[in-house]
mmCIF file of C-alpha atoms and ligand atoms in Angstrom:
data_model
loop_
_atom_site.group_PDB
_atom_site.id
_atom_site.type_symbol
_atom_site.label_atom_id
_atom_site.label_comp_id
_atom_site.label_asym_id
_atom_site.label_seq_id
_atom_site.Cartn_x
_atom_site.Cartn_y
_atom_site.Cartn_z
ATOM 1 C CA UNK A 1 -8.899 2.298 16.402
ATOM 2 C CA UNK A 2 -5.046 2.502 15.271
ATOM 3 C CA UNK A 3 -3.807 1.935 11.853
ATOM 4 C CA UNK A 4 -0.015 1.839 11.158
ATOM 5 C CA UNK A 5 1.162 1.257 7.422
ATOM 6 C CA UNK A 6 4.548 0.235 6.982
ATOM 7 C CA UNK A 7 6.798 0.847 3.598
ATOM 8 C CA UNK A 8 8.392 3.583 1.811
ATOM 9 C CA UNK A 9 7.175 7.234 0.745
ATOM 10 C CA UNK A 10 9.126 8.635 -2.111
ATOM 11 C CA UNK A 11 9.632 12.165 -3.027
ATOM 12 C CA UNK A 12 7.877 12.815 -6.601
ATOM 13 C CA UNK A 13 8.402 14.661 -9.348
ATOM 14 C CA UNK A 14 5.941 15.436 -11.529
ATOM 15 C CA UNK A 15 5.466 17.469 -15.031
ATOM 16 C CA UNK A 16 4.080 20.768 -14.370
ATOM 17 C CA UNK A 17 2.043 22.738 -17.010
ATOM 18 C CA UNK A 18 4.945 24.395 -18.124
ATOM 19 C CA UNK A 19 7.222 22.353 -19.986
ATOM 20 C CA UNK A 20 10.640 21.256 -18.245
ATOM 21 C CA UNK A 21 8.922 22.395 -14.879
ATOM 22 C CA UNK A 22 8.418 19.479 -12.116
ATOM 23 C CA UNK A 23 5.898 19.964 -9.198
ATOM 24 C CA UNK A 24 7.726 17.810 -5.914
ATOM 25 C CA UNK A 25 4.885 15.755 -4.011
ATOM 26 C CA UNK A 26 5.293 13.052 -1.813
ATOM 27 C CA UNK A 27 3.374 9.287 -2.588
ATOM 28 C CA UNK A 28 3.958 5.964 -2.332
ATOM 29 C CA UNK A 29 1.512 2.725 -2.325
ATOM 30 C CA UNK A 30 1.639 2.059 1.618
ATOM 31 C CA UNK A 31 1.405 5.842 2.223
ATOM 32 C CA UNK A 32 -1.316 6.606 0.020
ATOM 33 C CA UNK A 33 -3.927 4.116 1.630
ATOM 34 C CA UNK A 34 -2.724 5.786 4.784
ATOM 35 C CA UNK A 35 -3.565 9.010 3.617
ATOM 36 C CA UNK A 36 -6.817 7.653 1.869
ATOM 37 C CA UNK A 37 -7.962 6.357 5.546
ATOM 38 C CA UNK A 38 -7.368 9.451 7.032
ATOM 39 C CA UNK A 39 -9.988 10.864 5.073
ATOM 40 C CA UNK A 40 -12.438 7.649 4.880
ATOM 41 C CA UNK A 41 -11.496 5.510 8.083
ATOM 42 C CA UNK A 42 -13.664 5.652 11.185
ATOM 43 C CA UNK A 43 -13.879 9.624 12.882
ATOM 44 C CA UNK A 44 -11.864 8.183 15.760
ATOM 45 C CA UNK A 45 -9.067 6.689 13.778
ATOM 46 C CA UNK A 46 -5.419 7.351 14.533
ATOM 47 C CA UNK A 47 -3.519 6.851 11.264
ATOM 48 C CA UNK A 48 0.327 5.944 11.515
ATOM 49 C CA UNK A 49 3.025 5.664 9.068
ATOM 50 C CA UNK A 50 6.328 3.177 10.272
ATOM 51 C CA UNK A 51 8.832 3.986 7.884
ATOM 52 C CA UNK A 52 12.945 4.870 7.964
ATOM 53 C CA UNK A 53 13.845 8.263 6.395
ATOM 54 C CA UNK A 54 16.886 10.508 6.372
ATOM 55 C CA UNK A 55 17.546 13.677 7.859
ATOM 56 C CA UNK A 56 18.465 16.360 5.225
ATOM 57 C CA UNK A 57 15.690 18.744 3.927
ATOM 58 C CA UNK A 58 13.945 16.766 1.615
ATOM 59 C CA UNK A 59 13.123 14.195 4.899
ATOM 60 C CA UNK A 60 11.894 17.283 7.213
ATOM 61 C CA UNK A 61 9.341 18.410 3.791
ATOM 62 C CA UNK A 62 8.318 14.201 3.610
ATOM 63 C CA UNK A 63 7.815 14.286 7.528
ATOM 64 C CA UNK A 64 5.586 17.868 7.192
ATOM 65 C CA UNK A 65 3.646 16.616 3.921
ATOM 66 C CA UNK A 66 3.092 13.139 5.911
ATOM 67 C CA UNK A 67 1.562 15.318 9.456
ATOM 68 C CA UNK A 68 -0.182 17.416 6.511
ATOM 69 C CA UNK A 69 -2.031 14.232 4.796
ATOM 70 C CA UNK A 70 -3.771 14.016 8.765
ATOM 71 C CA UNK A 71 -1.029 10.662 9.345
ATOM 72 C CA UNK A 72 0.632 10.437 12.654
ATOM 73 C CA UNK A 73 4.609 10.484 12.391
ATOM 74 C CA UNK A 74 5.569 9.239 15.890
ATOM 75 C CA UNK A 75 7.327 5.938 13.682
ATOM 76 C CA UNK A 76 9.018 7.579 11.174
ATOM 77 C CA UNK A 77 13.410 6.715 12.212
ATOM 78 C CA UNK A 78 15.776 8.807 11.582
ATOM 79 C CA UNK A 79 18.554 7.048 9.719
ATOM 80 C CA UNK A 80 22.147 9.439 9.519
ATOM 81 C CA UNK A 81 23.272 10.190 6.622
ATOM 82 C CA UNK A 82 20.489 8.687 4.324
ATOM 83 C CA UNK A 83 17.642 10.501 2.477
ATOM 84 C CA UNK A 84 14.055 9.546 0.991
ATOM 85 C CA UNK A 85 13.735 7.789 -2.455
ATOM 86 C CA UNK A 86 12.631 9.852 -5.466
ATOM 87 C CA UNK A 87 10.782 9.225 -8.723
ATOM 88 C CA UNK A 88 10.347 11.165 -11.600
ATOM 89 C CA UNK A 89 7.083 11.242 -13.794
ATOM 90 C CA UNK A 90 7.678 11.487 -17.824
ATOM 91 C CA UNK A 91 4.735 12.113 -19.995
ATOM 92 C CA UNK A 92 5.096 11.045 -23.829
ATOM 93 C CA UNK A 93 1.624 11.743 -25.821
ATOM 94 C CA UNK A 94 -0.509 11.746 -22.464
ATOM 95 C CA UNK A 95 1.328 8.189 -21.330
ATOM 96 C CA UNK A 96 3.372 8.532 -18.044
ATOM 97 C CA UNK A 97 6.635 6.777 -17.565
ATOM 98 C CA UNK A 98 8.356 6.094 -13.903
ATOM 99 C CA UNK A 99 11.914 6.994 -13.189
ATOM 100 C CA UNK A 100 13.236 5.448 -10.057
ATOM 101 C CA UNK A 101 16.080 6.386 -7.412
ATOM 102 C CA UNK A 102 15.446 4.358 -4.630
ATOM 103 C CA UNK A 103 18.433 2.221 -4.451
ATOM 104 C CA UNK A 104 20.182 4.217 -1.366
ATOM 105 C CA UNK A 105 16.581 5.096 0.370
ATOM 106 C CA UNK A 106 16.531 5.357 3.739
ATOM 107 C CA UNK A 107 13.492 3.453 3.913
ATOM 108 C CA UNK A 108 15.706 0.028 2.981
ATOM 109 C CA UNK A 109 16.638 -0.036 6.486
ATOM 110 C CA UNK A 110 12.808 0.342 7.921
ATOM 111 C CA UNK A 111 13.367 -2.743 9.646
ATOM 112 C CA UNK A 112 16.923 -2.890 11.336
ATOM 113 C CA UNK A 113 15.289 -2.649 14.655
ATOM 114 C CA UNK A 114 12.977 -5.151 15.906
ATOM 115 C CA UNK A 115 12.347 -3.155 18.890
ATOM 116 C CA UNK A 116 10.709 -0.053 17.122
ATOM 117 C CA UNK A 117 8.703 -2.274 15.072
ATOM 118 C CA UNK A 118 7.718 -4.377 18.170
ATOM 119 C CA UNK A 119 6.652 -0.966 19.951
ATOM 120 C CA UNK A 120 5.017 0.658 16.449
ATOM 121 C CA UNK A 121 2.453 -2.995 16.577
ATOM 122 C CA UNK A 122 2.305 -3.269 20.040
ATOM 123 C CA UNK A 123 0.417 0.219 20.051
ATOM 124 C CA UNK A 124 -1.767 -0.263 16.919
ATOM 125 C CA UNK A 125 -4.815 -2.258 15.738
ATOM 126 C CA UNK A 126 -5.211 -3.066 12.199
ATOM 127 C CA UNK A 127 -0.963 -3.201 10.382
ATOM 128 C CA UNK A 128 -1.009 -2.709 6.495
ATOM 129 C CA UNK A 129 2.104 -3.528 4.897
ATOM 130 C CA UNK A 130 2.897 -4.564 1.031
ATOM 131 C CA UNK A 131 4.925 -6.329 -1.442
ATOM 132 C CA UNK A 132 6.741 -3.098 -2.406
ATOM 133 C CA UNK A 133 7.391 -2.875 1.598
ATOM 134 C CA UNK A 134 9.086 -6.260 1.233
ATOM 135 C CA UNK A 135 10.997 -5.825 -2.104
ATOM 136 C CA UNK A 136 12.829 -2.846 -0.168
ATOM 137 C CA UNK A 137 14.417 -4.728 2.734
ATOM 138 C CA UNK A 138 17.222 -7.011 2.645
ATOM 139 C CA UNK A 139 16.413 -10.814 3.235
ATOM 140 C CA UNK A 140 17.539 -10.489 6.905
ATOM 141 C CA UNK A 141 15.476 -7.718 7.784
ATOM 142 C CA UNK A 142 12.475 -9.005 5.704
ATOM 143 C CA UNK A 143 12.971 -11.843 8.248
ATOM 144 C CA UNK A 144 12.351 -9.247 11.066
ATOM 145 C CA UNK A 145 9.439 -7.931 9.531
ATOM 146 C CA UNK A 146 7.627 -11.255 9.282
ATOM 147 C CA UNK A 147 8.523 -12.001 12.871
ATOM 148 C CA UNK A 148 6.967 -9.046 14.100
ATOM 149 C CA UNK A 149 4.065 -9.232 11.868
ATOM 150 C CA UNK A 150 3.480 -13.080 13.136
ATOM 151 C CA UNK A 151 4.152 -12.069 16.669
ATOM 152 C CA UNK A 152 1.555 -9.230 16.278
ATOM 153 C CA UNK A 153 -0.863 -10.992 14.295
ATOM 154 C CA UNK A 154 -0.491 -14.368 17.042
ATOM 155 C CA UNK A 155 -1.514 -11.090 19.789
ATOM 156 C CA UNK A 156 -5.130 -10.560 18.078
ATOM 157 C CA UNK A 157 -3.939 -7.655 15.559
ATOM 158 C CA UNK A 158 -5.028 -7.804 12.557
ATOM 159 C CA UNK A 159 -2.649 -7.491 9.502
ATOM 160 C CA UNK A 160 -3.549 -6.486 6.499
ATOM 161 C CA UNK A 161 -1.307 -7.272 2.897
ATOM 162 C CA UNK A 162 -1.237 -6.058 -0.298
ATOM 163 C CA UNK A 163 1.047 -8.203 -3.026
ATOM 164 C CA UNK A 164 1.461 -5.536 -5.130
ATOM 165 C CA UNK A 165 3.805 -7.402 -7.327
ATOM 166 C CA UNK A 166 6.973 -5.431 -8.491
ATOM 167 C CA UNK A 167 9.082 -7.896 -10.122
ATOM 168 C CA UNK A 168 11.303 -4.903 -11.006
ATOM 169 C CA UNK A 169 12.165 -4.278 -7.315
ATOM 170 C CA UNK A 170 13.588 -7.757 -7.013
ATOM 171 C CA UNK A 171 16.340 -10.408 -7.770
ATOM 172 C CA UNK A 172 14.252 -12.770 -9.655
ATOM 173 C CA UNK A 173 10.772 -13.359 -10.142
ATOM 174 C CA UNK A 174 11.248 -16.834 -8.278
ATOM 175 C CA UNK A 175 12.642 -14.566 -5.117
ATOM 176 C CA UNK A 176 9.286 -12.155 -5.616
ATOM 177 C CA UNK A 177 6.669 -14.587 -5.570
ATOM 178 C CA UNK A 178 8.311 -16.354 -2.205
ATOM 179 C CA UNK A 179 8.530 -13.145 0.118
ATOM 180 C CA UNK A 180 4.769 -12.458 -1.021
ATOM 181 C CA UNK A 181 3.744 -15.543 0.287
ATOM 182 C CA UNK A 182 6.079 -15.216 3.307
ATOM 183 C CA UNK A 183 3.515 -12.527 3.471
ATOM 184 C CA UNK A 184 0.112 -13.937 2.779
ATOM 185 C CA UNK A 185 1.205 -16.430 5.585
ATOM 186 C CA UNK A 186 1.779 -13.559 8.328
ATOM 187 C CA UNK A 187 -1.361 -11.665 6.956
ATOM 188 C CA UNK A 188 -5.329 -12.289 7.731
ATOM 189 C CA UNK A 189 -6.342 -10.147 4.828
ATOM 190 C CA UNK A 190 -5.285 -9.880 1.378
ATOM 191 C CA UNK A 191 -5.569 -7.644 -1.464
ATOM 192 C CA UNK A 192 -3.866 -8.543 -4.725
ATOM 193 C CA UNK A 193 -4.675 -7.442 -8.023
ATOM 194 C CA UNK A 194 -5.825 -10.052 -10.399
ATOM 195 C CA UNK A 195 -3.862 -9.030 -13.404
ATOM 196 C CA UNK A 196 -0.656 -9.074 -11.481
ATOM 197 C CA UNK A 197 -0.984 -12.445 -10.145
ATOM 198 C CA UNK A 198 -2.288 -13.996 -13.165
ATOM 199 C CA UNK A 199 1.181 -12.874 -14.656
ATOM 200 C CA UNK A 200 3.755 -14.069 -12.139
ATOM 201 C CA UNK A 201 1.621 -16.766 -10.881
ATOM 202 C CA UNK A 202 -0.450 -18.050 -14.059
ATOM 203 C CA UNK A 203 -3.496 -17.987 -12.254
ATOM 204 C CA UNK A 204 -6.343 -18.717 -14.435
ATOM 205 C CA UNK A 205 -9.093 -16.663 -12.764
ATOM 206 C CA UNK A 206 -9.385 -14.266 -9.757
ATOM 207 C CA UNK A 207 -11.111 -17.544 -8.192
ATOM 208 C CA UNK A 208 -7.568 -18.852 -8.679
ATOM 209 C CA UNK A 209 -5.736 -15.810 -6.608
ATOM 210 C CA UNK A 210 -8.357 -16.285 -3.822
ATOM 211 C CA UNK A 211 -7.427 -20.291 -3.598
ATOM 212 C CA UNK A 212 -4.212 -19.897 -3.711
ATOM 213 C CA UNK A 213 -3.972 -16.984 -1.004
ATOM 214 C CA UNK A 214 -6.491 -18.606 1.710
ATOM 215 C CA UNK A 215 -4.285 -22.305 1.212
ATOM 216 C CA UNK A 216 -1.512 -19.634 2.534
ATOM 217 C CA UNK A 217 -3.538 -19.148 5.270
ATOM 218 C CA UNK A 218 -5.150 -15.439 4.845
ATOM 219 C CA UNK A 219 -8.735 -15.604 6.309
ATOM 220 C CA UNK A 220 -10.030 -13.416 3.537
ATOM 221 C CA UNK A 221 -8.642 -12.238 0.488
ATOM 222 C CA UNK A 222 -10.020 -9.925 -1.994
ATOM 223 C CA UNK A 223 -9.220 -9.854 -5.548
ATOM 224 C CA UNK A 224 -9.326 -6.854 -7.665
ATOM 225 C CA UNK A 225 -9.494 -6.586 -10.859
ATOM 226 C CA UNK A 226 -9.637 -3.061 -12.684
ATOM 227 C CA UNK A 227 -13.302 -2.097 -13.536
ATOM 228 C CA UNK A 228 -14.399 -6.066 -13.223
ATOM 229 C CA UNK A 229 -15.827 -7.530 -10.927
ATOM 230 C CA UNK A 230 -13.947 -7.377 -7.272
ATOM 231 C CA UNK A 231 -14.031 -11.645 -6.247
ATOM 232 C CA UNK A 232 -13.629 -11.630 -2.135
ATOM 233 C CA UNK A 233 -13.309 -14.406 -0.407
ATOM 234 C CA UNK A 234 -13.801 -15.324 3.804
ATOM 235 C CA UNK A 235 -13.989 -18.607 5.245
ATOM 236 C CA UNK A 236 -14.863 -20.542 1.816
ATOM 237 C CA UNK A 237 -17.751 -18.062 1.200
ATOM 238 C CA UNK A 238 -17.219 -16.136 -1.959
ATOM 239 C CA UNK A 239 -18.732 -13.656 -3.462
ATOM 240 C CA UNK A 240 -18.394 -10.899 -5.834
ATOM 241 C CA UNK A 241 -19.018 -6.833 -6.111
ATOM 242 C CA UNK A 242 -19.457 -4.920 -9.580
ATOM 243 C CA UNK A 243 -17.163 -1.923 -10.198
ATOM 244 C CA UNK A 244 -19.215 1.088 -10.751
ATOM 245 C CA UNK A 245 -19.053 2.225 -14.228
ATOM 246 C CA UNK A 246 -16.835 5.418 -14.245
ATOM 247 C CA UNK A 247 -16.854 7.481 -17.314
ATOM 248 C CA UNK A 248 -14.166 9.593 -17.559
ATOM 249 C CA UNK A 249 -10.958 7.349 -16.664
ATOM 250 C CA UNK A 250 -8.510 10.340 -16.377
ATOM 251 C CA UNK A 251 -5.702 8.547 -14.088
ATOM 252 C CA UNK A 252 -5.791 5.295 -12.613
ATOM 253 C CA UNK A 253 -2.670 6.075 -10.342
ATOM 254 C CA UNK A 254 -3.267 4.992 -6.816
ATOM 255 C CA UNK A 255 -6.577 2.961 -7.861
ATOM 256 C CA UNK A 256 -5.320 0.161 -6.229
ATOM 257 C CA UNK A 257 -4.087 2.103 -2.995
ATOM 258 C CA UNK A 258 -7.215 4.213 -2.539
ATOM 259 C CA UNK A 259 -9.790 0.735 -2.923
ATOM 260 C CA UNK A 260 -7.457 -0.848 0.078
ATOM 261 C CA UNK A 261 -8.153 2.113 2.476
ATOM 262 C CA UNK A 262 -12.232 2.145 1.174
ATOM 263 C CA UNK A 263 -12.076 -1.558 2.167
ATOM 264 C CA UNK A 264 -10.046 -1.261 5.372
ATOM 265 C CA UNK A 265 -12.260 1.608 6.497
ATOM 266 C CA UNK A 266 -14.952 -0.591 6.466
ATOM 267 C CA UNK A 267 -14.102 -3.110 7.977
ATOM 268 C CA UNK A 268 -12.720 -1.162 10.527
ATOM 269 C CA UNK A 269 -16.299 0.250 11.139
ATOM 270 C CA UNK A 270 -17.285 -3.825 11.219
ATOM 271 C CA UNK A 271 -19.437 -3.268 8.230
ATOM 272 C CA UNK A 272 -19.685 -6.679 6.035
ATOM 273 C CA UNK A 273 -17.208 -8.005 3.677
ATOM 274 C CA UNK A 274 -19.330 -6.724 0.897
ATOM 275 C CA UNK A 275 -20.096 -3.404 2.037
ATOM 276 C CA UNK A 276 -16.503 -2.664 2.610
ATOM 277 C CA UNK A 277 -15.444 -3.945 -0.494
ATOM 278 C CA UNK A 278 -18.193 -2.064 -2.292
ATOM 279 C CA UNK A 279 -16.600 1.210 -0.402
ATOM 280 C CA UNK A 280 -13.580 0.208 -1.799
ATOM 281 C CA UNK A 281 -15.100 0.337 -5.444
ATOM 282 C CA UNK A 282 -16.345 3.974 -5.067
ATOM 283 C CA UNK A 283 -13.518 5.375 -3.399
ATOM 284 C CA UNK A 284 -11.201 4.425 -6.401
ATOM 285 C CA UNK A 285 -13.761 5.386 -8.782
ATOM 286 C CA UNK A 286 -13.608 8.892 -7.646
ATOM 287 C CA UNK A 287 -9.753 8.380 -7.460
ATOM 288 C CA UNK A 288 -9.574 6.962 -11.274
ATOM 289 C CA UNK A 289 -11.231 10.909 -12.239
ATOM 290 C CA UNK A 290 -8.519 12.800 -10.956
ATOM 291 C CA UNK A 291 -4.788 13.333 -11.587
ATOM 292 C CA UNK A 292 -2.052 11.819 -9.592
ATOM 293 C CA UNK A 293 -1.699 9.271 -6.599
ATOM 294 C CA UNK A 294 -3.552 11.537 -4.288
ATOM 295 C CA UNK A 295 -6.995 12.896 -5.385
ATOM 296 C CA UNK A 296 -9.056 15.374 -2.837
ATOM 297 C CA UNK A 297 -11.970 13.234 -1.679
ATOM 298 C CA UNK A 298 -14.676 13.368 0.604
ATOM 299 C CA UNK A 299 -16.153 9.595 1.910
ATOM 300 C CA UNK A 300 -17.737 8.152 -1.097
HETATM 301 P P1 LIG B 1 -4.256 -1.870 -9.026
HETATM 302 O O1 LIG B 1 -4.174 -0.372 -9.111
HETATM 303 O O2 LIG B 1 -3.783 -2.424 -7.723
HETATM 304 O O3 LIG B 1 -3.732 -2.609 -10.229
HETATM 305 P P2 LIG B 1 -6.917 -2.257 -10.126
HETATM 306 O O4 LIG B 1 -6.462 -1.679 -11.420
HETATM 307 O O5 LIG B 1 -7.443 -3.641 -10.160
HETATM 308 O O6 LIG B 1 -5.813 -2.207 -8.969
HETATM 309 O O7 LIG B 1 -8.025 -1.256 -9.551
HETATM 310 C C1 LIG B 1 -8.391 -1.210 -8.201
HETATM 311 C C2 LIG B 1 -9.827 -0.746 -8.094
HETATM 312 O O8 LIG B 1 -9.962 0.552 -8.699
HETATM 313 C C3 LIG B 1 -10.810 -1.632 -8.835
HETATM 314 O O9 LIG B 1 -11.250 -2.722 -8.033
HETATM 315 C C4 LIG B 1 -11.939 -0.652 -9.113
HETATM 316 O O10 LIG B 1 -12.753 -0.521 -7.965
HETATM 317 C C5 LIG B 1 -11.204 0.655 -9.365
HETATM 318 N N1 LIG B 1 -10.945 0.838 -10.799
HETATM 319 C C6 LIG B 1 -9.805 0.591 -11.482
HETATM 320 N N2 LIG B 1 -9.934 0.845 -12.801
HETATM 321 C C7 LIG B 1 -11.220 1.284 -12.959
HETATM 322 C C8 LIG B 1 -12.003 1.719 -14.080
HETATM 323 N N3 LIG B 1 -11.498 1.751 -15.338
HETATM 324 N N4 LIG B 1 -13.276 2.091 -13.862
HETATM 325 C C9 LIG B 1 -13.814 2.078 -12.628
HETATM 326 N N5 LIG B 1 -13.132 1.690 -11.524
HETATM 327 C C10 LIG B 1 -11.863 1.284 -11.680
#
């Protein structure tokens, strides 16, 4: 089995105990179910990240903490003259705040080349990619992407989505919500969040996102909704899976990212749509007790 995820990794920087110190990390949504999977997905899983990064200092520490997190970097293209986004964590009374400097990223250009993407596809099995992956490309090459993605997903791969709405990340809210179905249309999976959608897309319930995301065409979508109940949806059947109460909510960074890998994991391992979804629900409960984007686990 071969899973590439496509989108941008961003350096981070993030409060240290001391005050005025930063600890630098790497993260980003796409990359961080990558690096979840490498620890849940299936023993013989290669894990692959397709992204466009720079080639100062900062890229070659990205490319080593990437091969570090167990991900392949065979796809990562070397753009001159560019370097990696960055964010910066603030923390005001325990709440954290997100800087962003991703306007000159590297990653923008991800994909200017239809061959490399053609190639990256052409050699994988399951493709993740995400709204934040689309909100960083330029209409033309967003055009690309969904090419490749239909071309690949017309070939018997399958291709996995995430919405992961971002309205900040794009024109207008009108431009948004019609590249994420562009999306859903390419995609046999989906994974939005229900809160998200029910904001940009005034969905009344998560029965609402699923509706609205299989009439795109996605053969099964799954719906998640913070600690309620995770709505899936495959073929007309639906169902639902309770969260697992989690006591101590320390950090719900990466929540999202981690349940997509849980899922993807299992139904990599052709478990059932509810099994998979329930892995999904454990692995970002353990994720939701730790500190930052990505939390040391072992397969829930
Ligand atoms: P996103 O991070 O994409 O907004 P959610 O907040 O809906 O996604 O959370 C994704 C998953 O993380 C949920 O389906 C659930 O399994 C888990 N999760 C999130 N918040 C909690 C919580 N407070 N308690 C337990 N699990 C949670």
């Amino acid at each position: 089995m071969r899973f590439l995820a496509i989108g941008e990794c961003m350096a981070e920087l993030a409060p240290a105990s001391k005050p005025g110190d930063y600890h630098l990390g790497f993260a980003g949504d796409t990359f961080n179910t990558a690096w979840y999977l490498a620890r849940v997905g299936p023993e013989d899983c290669r894990v692959s990240y397709f992204s466009a990064i720079g080639q100062d200092e900062i890229f070659r520490q990205m490319r080593d903490a990437i091969s570090a997190g167990g991900i392949d970097t065979e796809y990562l293209l070397e753009v001159a003259d560019q370097t990696v986004g960055l964010y910066l964590i603030s923390l005001n009374n325990g709440e954290r705040s997100f800087s962003y400097w991703r306007g000159q990223s590297a990653a923008r250009h991800l994909a200017d080349d239809p061959g490399s993407l053609r190639r990256a596809m052409e050699n994988s099995d399951v493709i993740y990619f995400s709204g934040i992956t689309l909100a960083i490309l330029e209409e033309a090459t967003r055009d690309t992407l969904f090419d490749a993605l239909g071309a690949a997903r017309a070939s018997g791969k399958m291709i996995a989505f995430d919405p992961n709405l971002r309205p900040g990340l794009w024109p207008s809210p009108e431009c948004m919500k019609e590249a994420v179905m562009q999306g859903a249309a390419v995609s046999d999976i989906s994974l939005p969040s229900f809160e998200d959608e029910a904001s940009w897309f005034g969905d009344a319930d998560p029965e609402a996102t699923a509706e609205r995301y299989a009439a795109a065409g996605v053969d099964t979508v799954v719906v998640k909704n913070g600690a309620g109940p995770v709505l899936y949806r495959q073929s007309s059947e639906c169902g639902v899976c309770e969260v697992p109460e989690v006591a101590d909510v320390v950090d719900t960074t990466a929540a999202g990212d981690s349940f997509n890998a849980g899922v993807l994991a299992g139904l990599m391992e052709n478990r059932s749509l509810w099994d998979s979804v329930s892995l999904g629900c454990r692995l970002a409960g353990k994720v939701v007790q730790g500190r930052g984007a990505l939390v040391p686990v072992d397969r829930p």
